[in-house]
Amino acid sequence: MVESKGWNWKIVESDQEEYWKKPSVESYYLLNRWSIQDRKEFLDLGCGLGRHSILFGKNGFNVSCFDISQEAIDRTKEWAEKEGLKFDYKVGDMIKLPYSDEQFDWIYCRNVISHSDTEGIKQIIKELSRVMKKDGECYLTLGSKDTWGFKQESWPLIDANTRLRMEEGPEYKTPHFYADYDLIQELFAEFKIIDVHQEIDYYEKQGKVNSSYHYHVLIHKIWKRRQYEFK
Ligand SMILES: C[S@@+](CC[C@H](N)C(=O)[O-])C[C@H]1O[C@@H](n2cnc3c(N)ncnc32)[C@H](O)[C@@H]1O
């Protein structure tokens, strides 16, 4: 398994920082979906600067913030304190989550899980399943094999699905795992997959328009007994 490597938030430029401080579009859908249930234990896995922790915290969820980067946790804490919000904070590697079995109703994991290799991803999914309550849900994104990064043949291929990103910047030498639809079905076979779709994001960089493809996946942890009944 490749060694985990988080983001270096200290070198993120201020215009990019603005992006990382606004909640993503789908977070409002999930906020709506999850708010109507009386279950509040929320894990922001790979919280970054805390944009989703703040959104869910302001809306009455009990938020746990987790990231491998101390800087990310410090920045999230500073922001939450300014907003008068109290969260739980932990620094660590998602390969081994420091939480008890079935602790969370909802896990938000946007642009995080792909920072590993195939063996690592499988281990992370085991950990997600362990810390999710029965009937809990997890939203996560995965880089798509259609994206340009996977096609960079000069970037080291660590296994059939993983490349090291060699672009200068906060993700330099970070492993990136890329999926396709069949691989997603295989990886999440023990869950009910509520939604899986691929999106293209367009962004401008140094005057050029770039694009990247991601899968957005929403999974539901089914009861073992119900899993059996479904067969
Ligand atoms: C692209 S940022 C996304 C941040 C946040 N989810 C958001 O949407 O704003 C990825 C985050 O995942 C964290 N991360 C990467 N690998 C990790 C690991 N093995 N364990 C925990 N966090 C990790 C990085 O440090 C970084 O803060």
XYZ file of C-alpha atoms and ligand atoms in Angstrom:
258
model
C 0.000 0.000 0.000
C 1.323 3.446 -0.947
C 2.170 5.903 1.852
C -0.642 8.425 2.499
C 0.078 12.065 1.771
C -2.275 14.954 2.557
C -2.546 18.402 1.066
C -0.101 21.159 1.791
C -2.701 23.837 2.554
C 0.043 26.361 3.374
C 0.809 26.813 -0.329
C -2.740 27.017 -1.674
C -3.100 30.354 -3.454
C -5.645 32.862 -2.148
C -7.929 32.723 -5.215
C -8.049 28.913 -4.891
C -8.625 29.257 -1.175
C -11.873 31.115 -1.867
C -13.051 28.064 -3.840
C -12.257 25.726 -0.929
C -14.264 27.886 1.470
C -17.584 27.726 -0.405
C -19.676 24.558 0.091
C -19.980 22.415 -3.021
C -23.250 22.358 -4.973
C -24.294 18.861 -3.907
C -23.704 19.584 -0.228
C -27.004 21.523 -0.181
C -28.879 18.526 -1.588
C -27.320 16.255 1.055
C -28.010 18.778 3.789
C -31.672 18.682 2.784
C -31.739 14.892 2.414
C -30.058 14.256 5.783
C -31.740 17.067 7.764
C -35.188 15.550 7.437
C -34.085 12.528 9.461
C -33.575 12.802 13.182
C -30.002 11.512 13.038
C -27.193 13.960 13.522
C -23.758 12.275 13.779
C -21.796 13.711 10.836
C -18.193 12.990 9.821
C -16.391 15.382 7.465
C -13.721 12.959 6.274
C -10.790 14.900 4.803
C -12.383 18.171 5.876
C -9.820 20.486 4.238
C -10.496 24.093 5.285
C -13.863 23.018 6.743
C -16.439 24.368 4.282
C -18.801 21.395 4.762
C -18.197 21.090 8.512
C -19.340 24.696 8.891
C -22.411 24.193 6.665
C -23.602 21.079 8.507
C -22.605 22.468 11.927
C -24.677 25.607 11.363
C -27.613 23.353 10.550
C -27.595 21.408 13.794
C -25.423 18.368 12.994
C -22.854 17.037 15.492
C -19.727 17.423 13.415
C -16.472 15.462 13.614
C -13.668 16.907 11.503
C -10.913 14.599 10.319
C -7.887 15.251 8.119
C -4.325 14.047 7.756
C -3.192 17.685 7.594
C -2.713 19.503 10.928
C -2.983 22.788 9.003
C -6.433 21.765 7.677
C -7.675 20.908 11.161
C -6.238 24.131 12.659
C -7.871 26.241 9.927
C -11.231 24.468 10.320
C -11.107 24.970 14.095
C -10.255 28.650 13.763
C -13.190 29.183 11.371
C -15.630 27.167 13.519
C -14.663 29.104 16.647
C -15.310 32.406 14.843
C -18.782 31.059 14.008
C -19.320 29.928 17.625
C -19.481 26.235 16.625
C -18.060 23.347 18.681
C -16.787 20.332 16.739
C -14.685 17.263 17.461
C -11.253 17.397 15.740
C -8.865 14.605 14.895
C -5.723 14.435 12.781
C -4.993 11.039 11.236
C -4.923 8.780 8.207
C -8.215 7.491 6.810
C -6.593 4.064 6.384
C -7.314 3.615 10.122
C -10.078 5.827 11.453
C -9.881 6.727 15.166
C -13.632 6.234 15.709
C -15.747 3.463 17.183
C -17.852 1.019 15.197
C -21.158 2.437 13.944
C -20.484 5.969 15.207
C -21.778 8.028 12.250
C -25.077 8.495 10.465
C -23.588 10.530 7.621
C -20.138 10.739 6.086
C -19.125 13.481 3.676
C -15.969 12.690 1.756
C -15.498 14.966 -1.227
C -12.282 14.743 -3.247
C -10.484 12.801 -0.523
C -10.736 9.043 -0.910
C -8.870 9.054 -4.250
C -5.627 10.004 -2.490
C -4.551 6.385 -2.157
C -3.881 3.296 -4.270
C -6.187 0.312 -4.970
C -5.201 -1.597 -1.827
C -5.564 1.598 0.218
C -9.008 2.368 -1.255
C -10.254 -1.100 -0.301
C -8.984 -0.620 3.252
C -10.581 2.869 3.468
C -13.949 1.463 2.297
C -13.729 -1.196 5.043
C -13.125 1.592 7.560
C -16.041 3.657 6.199
C -18.318 0.660 6.544
C -17.106 -0.017 10.086
C -17.744 3.519 11.397
C -21.117 3.931 9.606
C -24.309 3.163 11.486
C -26.791 0.777 9.943
C -28.852 2.693 7.404
C -26.184 5.406 7.424
C -25.098 7.032 4.189
C -21.814 8.171 2.746
C -21.252 10.570 -0.110
C -17.872 10.420 -1.793
C -16.171 11.301 -5.056
C -13.659 9.313 -7.058
C -11.453 10.486 -9.907
C -12.564 8.981 -13.221
C -10.323 7.082 -15.620
C -11.627 9.485 -18.294
C -9.827 12.405 -16.627
C -6.589 13.791 -18.089
C -4.544 12.913 -14.978
C -4.985 9.180 -15.518
C -3.863 9.623 -19.110
C -0.519 11.279 -18.153
C 1.750 8.446 -19.146
C 4.838 10.209 -17.797
C 3.347 10.179 -14.266
C 4.325 6.989 -12.365
C 1.649 4.255 -12.465
C 1.647 2.568 -9.049
C -1.000 -0.060 -9.861
C -3.633 -0.565 -12.584
C -5.789 2.286 -11.195
C -3.328 4.678 -9.515
C -0.877 7.372 -10.613
C 1.384 9.753 -8.661
C 0.457 13.347 -9.547
C 3.644 15.127 -10.629
C 2.304 18.667 -11.069
C 3.950 21.308 -8.824
C 1.518 22.517 -6.136
C -0.313 21.291 -3.033
C -0.852 17.813 -4.516
C 2.724 17.193 -5.709
C 3.542 13.452 -5.551
C 0.121 12.649 -4.053
C -1.228 9.253 -5.208
C -4.457 9.461 -7.242
C -6.751 6.492 -7.681
C -9.041 6.506 -10.755
C -12.211 4.460 -11.178
C -14.742 3.453 -13.794
C -18.352 2.328 -13.391
C -17.579 -1.411 -13.143
C -14.879 -0.851 -10.542
C -17.309 1.247 -8.466
C -19.862 -1.586 -8.513
C -17.145 -3.990 -7.345
C -15.740 -1.706 -4.622
C -19.149 -0.948 -3.073
C -20.741 -4.375 -3.546
C -21.661 -4.664 0.150
C -23.611 -1.361 0.090
C -26.744 -0.253 -1.661
C -25.580 2.280 -4.262
C -28.193 5.040 -4.250
C -26.586 7.196 -6.904
C -23.533 7.130 -9.115
C -22.914 9.679 -11.828
C -19.961 11.205 -13.586
C -19.456 14.972 -13.826
C -17.059 17.137 -15.832
C -15.673 20.166 -13.996
C -14.294 23.021 -16.067
C -11.791 25.414 -14.519
C -9.394 28.080 -15.722
C -5.699 27.801 -14.982
C -3.075 30.230 -16.290
C -5.527 31.517 -18.911
C -6.366 28.011 -20.187
C -9.607 26.067 -19.686
C -8.995 22.646 -18.116
C -11.469 19.923 -17.234
C -11.543 16.938 -14.908
C -13.987 14.041 -14.553
C -15.215 12.708 -11.232
C -17.681 10.066 -10.141
C -20.087 11.164 -7.414
C -21.258 8.214 -5.357
C -23.906 7.975 -2.630
C -23.957 4.689 -0.716
C -26.254 3.338 1.981
C -25.126 0.802 4.581
C -27.636 -1.997 4.556
C -28.366 -4.287 7.479
C -26.730 -7.681 7.141
C -30.154 -9.305 7.679
C -31.679 -7.146 4.923
C -28.713 -7.869 2.676
C -29.557 -11.545 3.127
C -33.252 -10.939 2.474
C -32.490 -9.091 -0.775
C -30.779 -12.156 -2.285
C -9.138 18.129 -2.157
S -9.081 18.388 -0.447
C -10.850 18.349 -0.118
C -11.223 18.952 1.205
C -12.722 18.914 1.549
N -13.259 17.584 1.505
C -13.500 19.845 0.660
O -14.299 19.376 -0.161
O -13.331 21.050 0.806
C -8.541 16.797 0.171
C -8.316 16.715 1.676
O -8.127 15.331 2.040
C -7.054 15.248 2.978
N -6.464 13.903 2.925
C -5.708 13.382 1.928
N -5.307 12.138 2.246
C -5.808 11.867 3.474
C -5.730 10.727 4.348
N -5.014 9.643 4.027
N -6.392 10.769 5.525
C -7.109 11.884 5.871
N -7.200 13.003 5.085
C -6.567 12.991 3.901
C -6.111 16.355 2.513
O -5.172 16.738 3.506
C -7.085 17.469 2.140
O -7.381 18.311 3.222
